[in-house]
CSV table of C-alpha atoms and ligand atoms in Angstrom, one decimal:
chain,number,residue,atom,x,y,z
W,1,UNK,CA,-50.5,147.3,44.4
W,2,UNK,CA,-51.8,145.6,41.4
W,3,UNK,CA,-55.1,144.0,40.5
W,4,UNK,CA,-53.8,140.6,41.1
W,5,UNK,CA,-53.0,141.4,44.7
W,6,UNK,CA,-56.5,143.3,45.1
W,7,UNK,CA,-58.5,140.3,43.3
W,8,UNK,CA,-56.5,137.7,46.3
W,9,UNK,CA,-58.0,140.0,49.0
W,10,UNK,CA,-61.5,141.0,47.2
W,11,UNK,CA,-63.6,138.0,49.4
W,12,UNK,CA,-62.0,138.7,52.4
W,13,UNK,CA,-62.5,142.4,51.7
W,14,UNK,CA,-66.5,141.0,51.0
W,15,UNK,CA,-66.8,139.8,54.2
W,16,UNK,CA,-64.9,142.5,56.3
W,17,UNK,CA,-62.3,140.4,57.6
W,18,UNK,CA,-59.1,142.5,55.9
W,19,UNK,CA,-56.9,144.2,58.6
W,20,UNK,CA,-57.9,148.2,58.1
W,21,UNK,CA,-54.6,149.0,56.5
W,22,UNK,CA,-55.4,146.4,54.1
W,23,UNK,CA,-59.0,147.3,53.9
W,24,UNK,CA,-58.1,150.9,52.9
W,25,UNK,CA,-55.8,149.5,50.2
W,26,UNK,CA,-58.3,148.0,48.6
W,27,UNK,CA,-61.1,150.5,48.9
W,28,UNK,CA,-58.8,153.4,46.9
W,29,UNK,CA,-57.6,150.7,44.3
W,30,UNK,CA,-61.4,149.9,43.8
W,31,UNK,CA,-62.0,154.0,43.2
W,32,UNK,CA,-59.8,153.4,40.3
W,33,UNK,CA,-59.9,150.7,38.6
W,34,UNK,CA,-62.9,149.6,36.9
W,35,UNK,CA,-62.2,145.9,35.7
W,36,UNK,CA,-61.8,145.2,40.1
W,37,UNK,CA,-65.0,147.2,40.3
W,38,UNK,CA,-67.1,144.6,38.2
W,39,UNK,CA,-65.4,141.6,39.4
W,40,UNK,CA,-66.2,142.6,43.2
W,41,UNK,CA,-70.0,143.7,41.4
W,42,UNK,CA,-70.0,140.0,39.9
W,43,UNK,CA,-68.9,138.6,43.5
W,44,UNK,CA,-71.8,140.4,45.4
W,45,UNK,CA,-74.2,138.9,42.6
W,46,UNK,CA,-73.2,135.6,43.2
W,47,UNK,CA,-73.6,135.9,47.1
W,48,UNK,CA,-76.7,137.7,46.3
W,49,UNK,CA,-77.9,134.3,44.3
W,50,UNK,CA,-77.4,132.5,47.3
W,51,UNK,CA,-80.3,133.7,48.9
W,52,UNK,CA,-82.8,131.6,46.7
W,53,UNK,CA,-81.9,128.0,48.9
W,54,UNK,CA,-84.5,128.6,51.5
W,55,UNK,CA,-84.1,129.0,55.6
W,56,UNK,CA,-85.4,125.8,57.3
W,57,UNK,CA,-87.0,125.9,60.4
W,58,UNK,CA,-87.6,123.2,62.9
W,59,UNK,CA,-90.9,120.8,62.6
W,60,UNK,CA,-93.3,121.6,66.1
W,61,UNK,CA,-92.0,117.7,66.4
W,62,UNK,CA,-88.3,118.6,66.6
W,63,UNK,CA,-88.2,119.1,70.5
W,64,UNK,CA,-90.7,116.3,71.3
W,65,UNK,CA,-88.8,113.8,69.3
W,66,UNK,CA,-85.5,115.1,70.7
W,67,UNK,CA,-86.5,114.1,74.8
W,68,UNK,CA,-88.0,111.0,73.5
W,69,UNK,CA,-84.8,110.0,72.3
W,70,UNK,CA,-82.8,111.6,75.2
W,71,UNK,CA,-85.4,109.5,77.5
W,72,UNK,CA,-85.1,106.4,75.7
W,73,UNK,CA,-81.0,106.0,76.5
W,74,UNK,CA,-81.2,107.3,79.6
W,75,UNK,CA,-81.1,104.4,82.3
W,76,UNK,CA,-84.0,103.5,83.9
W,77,UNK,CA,-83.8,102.9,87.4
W,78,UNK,CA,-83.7,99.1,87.3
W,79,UNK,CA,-80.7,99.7,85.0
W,80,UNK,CA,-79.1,102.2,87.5
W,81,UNK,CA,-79.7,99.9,90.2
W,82,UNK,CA,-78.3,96.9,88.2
W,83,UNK,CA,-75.2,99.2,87.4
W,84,UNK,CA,-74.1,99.4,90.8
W,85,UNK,CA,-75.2,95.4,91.7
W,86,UNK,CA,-72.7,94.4,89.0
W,87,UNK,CA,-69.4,95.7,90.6
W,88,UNK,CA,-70.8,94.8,94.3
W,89,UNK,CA,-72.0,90.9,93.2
W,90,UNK,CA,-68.8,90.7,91.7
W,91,UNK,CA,-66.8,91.9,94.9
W,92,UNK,CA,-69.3,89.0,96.8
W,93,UNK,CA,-68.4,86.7,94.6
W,94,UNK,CA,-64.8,87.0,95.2
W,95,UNK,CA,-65.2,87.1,99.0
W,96,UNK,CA,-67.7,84.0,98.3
W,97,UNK,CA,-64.4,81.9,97.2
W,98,UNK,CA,-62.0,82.9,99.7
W,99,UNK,CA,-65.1,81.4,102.1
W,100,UNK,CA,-65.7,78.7,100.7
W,101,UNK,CA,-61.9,78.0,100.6
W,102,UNK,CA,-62.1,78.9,104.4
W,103,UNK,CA,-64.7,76.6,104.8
W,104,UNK,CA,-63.2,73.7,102.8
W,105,UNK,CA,-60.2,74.3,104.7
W,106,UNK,CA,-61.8,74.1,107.7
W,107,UNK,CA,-64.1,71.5,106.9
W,108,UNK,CA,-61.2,69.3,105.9
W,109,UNK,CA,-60.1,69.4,109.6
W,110,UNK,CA,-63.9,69.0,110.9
W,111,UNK,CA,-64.1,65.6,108.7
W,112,UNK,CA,-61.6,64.1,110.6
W,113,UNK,CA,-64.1,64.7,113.9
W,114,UNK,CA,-67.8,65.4,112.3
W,115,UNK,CA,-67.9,63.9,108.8
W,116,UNK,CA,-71.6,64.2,108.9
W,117,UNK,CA,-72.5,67.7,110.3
W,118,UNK,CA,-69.9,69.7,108.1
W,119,UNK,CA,-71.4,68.3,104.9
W,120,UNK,CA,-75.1,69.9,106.2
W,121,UNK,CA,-73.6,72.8,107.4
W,122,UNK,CA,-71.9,73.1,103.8
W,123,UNK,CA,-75.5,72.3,102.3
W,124,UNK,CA,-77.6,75.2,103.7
W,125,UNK,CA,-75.6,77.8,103.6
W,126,UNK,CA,-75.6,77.9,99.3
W,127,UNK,CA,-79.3,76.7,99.0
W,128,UNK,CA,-80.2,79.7,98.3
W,129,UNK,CA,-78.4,80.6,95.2
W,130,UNK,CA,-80.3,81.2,92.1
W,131,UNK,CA,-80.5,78.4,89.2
W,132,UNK,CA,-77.9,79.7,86.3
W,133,UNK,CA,-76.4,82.6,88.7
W,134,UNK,CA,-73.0,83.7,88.6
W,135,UNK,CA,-72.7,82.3,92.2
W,136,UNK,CA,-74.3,79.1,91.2
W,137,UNK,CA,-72.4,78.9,88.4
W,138,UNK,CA,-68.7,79.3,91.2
W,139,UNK,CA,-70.6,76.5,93.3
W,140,UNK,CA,-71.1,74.2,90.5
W,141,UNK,CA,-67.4,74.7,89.4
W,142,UNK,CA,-66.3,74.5,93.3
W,143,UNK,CA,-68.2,71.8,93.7
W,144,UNK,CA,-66.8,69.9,90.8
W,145,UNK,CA,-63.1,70.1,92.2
W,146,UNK,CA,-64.6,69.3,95.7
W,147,UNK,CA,-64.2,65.3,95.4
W,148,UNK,CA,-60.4,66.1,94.5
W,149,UNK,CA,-60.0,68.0,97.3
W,150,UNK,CA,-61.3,65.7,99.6
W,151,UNK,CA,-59.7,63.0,98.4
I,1,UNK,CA,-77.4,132.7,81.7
I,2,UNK,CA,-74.0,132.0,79.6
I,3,UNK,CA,-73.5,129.0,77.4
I,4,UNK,CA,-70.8,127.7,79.4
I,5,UNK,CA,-72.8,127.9,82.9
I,6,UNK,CA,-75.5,126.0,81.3
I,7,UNK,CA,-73.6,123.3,79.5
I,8,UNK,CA,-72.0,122.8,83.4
I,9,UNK,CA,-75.7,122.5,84.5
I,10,UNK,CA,-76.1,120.5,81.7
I,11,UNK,CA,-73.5,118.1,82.8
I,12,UNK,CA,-74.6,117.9,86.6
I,13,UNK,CA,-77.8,116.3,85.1
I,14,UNK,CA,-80.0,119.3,84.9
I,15,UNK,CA,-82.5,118.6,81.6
I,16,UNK,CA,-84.0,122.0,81.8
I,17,UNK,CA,-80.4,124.0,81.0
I,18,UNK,CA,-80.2,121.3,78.2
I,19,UNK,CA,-83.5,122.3,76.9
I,20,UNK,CA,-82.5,125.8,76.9
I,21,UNK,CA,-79.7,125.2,74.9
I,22,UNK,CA,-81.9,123.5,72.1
I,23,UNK,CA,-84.4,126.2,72.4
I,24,UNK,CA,-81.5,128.6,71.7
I,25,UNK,CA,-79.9,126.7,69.1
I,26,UNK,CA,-82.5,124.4,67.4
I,27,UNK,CA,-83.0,127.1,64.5
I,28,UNK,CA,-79.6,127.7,63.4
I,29,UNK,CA,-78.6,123.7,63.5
I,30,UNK,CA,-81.1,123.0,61.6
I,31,UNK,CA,-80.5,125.4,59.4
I,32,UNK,CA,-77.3,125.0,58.5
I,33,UNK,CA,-77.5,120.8,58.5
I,34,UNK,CA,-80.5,121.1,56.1
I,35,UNK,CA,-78.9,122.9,53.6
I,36,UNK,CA,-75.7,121.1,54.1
I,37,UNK,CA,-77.3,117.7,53.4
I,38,UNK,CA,-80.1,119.5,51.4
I,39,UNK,CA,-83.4,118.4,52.3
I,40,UNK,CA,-85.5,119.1,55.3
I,41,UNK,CA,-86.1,115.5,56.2
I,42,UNK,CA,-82.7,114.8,56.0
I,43,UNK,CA,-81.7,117.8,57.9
I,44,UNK,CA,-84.1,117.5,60.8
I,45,UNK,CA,-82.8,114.1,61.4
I,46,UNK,CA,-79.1,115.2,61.4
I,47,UNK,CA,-79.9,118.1,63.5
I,48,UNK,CA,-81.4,115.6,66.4
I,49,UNK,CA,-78.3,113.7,66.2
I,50,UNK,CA,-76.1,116.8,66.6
I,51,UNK,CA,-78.1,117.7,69.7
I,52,UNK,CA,-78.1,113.8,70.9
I,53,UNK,CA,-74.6,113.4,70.4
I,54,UNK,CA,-74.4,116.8,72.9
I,55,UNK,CA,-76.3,115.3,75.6
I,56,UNK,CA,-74.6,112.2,75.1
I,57,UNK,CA,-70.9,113.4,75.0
I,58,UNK,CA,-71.6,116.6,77.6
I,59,UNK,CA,-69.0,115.0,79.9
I,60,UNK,CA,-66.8,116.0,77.2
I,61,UNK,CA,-67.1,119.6,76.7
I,62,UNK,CA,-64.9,121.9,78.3
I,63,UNK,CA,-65.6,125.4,79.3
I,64,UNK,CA,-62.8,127.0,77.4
I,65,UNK,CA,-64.8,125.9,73.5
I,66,UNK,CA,-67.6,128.1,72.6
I,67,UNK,CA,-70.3,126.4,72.6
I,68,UNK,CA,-71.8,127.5,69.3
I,69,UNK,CA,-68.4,126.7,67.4
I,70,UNK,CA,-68.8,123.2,69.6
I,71,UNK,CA,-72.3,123.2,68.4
I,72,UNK,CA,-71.3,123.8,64.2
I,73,UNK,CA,-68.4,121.6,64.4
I,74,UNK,CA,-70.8,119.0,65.1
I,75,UNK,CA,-73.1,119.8,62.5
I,76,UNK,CA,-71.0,119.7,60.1
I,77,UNK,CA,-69.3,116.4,61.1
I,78,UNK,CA,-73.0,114.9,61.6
I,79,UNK,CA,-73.9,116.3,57.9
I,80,UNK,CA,-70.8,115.2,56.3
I,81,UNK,CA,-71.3,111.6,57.8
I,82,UNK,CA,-74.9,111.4,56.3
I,83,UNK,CA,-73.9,112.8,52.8
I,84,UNK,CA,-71.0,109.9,52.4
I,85,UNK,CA,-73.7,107.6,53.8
I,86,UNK,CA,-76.3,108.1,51.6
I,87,UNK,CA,-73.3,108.2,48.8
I,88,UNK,CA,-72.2,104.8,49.8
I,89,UNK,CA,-75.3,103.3,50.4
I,90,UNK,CA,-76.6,105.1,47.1
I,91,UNK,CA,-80.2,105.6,49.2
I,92,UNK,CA,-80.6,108.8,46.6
I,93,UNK,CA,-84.2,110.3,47.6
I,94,UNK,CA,-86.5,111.7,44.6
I,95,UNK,CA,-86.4,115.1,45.8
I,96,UNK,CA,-82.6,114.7,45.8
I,97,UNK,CA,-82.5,114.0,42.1
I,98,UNK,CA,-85.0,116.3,41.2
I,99,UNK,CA,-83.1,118.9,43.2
I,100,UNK,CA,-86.0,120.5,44.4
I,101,UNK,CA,-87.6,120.0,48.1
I,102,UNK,CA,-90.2,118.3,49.5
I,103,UNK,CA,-91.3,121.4,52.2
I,104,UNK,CA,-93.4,124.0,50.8
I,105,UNK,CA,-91.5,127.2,50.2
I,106,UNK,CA,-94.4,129.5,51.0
I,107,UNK,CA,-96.5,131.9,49.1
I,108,UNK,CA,-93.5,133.3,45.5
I,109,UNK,CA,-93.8,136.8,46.1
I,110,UNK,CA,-95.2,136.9,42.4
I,111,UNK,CA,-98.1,134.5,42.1
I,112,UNK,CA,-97.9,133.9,38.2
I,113,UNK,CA,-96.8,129.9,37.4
I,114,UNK,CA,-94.2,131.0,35.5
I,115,UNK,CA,-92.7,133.4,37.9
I,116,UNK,CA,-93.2,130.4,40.8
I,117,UNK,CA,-91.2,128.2,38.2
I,118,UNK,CA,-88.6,130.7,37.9
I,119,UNK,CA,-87.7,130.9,41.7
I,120,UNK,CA,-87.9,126.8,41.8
I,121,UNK,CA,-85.2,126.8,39.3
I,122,UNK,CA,-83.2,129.7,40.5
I,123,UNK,CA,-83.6,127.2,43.8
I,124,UNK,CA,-82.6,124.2,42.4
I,125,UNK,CA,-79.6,126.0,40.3
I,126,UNK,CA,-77.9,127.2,43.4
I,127,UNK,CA,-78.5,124.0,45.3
I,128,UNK,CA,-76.2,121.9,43.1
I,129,UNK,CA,-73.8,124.8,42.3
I,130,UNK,CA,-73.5,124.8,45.9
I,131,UNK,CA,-73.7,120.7,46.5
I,132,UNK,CA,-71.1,120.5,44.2
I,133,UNK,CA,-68.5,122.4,46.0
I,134,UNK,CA,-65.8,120.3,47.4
I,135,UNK,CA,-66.7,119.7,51.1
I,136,UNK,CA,-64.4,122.1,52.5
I,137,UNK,CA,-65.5,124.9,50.5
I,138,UNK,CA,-69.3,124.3,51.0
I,139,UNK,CA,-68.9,124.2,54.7
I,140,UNK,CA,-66.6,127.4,54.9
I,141,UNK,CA,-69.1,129.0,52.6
I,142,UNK,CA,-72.4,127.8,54.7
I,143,UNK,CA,-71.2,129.0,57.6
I,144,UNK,CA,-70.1,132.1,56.2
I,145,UNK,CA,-73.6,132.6,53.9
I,146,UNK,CA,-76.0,131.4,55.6
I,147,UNK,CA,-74.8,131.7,59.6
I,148,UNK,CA,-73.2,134.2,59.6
I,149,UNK,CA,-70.1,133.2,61.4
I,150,UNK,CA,-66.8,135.1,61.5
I,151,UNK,CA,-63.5,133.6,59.3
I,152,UNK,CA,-61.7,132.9,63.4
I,153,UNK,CA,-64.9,131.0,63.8
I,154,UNK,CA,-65.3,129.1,60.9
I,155,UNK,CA,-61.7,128.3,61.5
I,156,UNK,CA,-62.8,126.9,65.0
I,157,UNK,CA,-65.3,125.4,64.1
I,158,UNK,CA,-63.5,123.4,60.9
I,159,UNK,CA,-60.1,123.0,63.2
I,160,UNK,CA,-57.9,125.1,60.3
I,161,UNK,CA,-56.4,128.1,60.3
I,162,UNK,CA,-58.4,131.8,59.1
I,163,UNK,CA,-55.8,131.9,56.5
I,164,UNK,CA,-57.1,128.4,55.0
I,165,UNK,CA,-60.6,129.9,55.6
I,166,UNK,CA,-59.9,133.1,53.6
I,167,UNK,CA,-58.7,131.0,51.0
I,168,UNK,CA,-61.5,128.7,51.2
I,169,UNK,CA,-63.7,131.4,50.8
I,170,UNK,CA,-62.1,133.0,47.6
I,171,UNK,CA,-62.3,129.7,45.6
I,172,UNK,CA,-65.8,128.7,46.6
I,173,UNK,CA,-66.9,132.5,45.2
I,174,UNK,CA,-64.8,131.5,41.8
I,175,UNK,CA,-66.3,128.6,41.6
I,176,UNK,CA,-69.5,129.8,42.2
I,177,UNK,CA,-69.6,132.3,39.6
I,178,UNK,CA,-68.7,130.1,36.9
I,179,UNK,CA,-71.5,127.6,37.9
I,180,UNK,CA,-74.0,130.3,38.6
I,181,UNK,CA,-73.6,131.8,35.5
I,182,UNK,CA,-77.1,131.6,34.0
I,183,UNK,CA,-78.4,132.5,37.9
I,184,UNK,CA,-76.5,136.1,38.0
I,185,UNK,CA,-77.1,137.3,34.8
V,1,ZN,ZN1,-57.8,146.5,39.5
């Protein structure tokens, strides 16, 4: 074994991570030669200089800061709530138009017998949507094919 | 309690495993993310977002990754995205040109000016022999320093091999030596 091989496994031989058979290899050529012995000496010098960039440790601020942030993502319960309204308003919606199709089916029939009541009856039952909804919004659009329907 | 059993706490909701973990780990992610973008400001930010990124992403984990290797591989992504931030943006702080930090190191152990100069340089020197390392070598080589880690887990914790550890190792301490010349003497 030459020094060329024993200067390849000198860091790893630093840091204890040669397999022992290696590790003993290295240790006798060391007893020998003198020009491996300086360059491992200049190694452990340089590792020793490393010790001058500073530890850092954490401001008292670091944990306080850390649930603040945590806290600030996490969902409020309005937004939880909201979460789960989403999918369901969606699903409503969606059984909303196969009613009113229903209904307009239905009420297609009625006209022929009650032209008035069926239009009140239509009426009431969407008053209460909200302005700018998503159901107001399927109304307004429902609505808007209605006369063709009805035609 | 084990990492593992509180990261699956952690992921059932329960906040005080999570603080646990911080309180373990706090120290040595800050550590390592300070020196890696190299000043405490910096590092202290980076570190938060390490551990925000782990509340955020705790679906993710899985049992069979150690949790500190989890942890560093993280840290190191987190401090490599600031680094090529602040490169891009060229947002180059005062301290960062000066090479010297904003925090006070504490009492020199030698009170004379000159001797306090001395250890500032000596600082300063070794900050940008080690800054200028190329990236793979300076993480291998903060891990290895500074945490402590074995090669197989600075392997993890990079996803490479020990083998391209060991040789990471051997050419950060060449390179090293030549640039900390004046240091070692
Ligand atoms: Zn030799």
């Amino acid at each position: 074994m030459n020094c060329r091989d024993i200067e390849k496994w000198l860091s790893a031989f630093m840091d204890g991570e040669l397999a022992p058979a290696r590790k003993d290899a290295v240790a006798s050529h060391l007893g020998t030669c003198e020009a491996c012995r300086s360059r491992l000496a200049e190694w452990e010098a340089v590792w020793r200089a490393l010790d001058a960039l500073p530890a850092a440790a954490p401001s008292p601020a670091f944990r306080g800061r850390l649930a603040a942030r945590i806290h600030e993502t996490r969902p409020a319960a309005s937004e939880r709530l909201e979460r789960f309204l989403i999918p369901v308003s969606a699903a409503a919606v969606a059984l909303l138009g196969f009613w009113i199709g229903y209904i307009a089916g239905g009420r297609q029939a009625a006209a022929a017998q009650f032209p008035e009541s069926a239009e009140a009856v239509y009426l009431d039952s969407f008053s209460s949507v909200p302005t700018a909804s998503l159901g107001d919004v399927y109304l307004s659009l429902n609505n808007a094919i209605e006369p063709e329907e009805t035609r | 309690m084990q990492d593992t059993d509180l990261m699956l706490r952690v992921q059932k909701g329960d906040e005080a495993a999570f603080n646990k973990i911080v309180e373990k780990y706090q120290g040595r992610i800050l550590d390592l993310c300070t020196r890696y973008v190299g000043n405490p400001a910096d590092g202290e930010e980076v570190a938060m977002d390490v551990f925000f990124q782990l509340y955020r992403t705790r679906l993710d984990y899985r049992p069979e990754a150690k949790l500190s290797t989890y942890l560093y591989r993280i840290a190191v992504n987190r401090s490599l995205n600031r680094i090529r931030d602040r490169k891009r943006r060229r947002l180059v702080s005062f301290e960062w040109l000066r090479g010297d930090r904003p925090f006070d190191p504490g009492a020199p152990e030698d009170d004379r000016p000159d001797a306090r100069l001395e250890t500032k340089e000596r600082e300063s020197l070794v900050r940008r022999a080690v800054d200028r390392l190329p990236e793979k070598q300076k993480t291998a080589l903060l891990l290895r320093k500074y945490e402590d880690l074995s090669y197989e887990e600075i392997a993890s914790a990079m996803g490479t091999t020990v083998s391209a550890v060991e040789s990471l190792l051997f050419r950060a301490r060449e390179t090293l030596k030549k640039n900390l010349r004046p240091v070692i003497s």
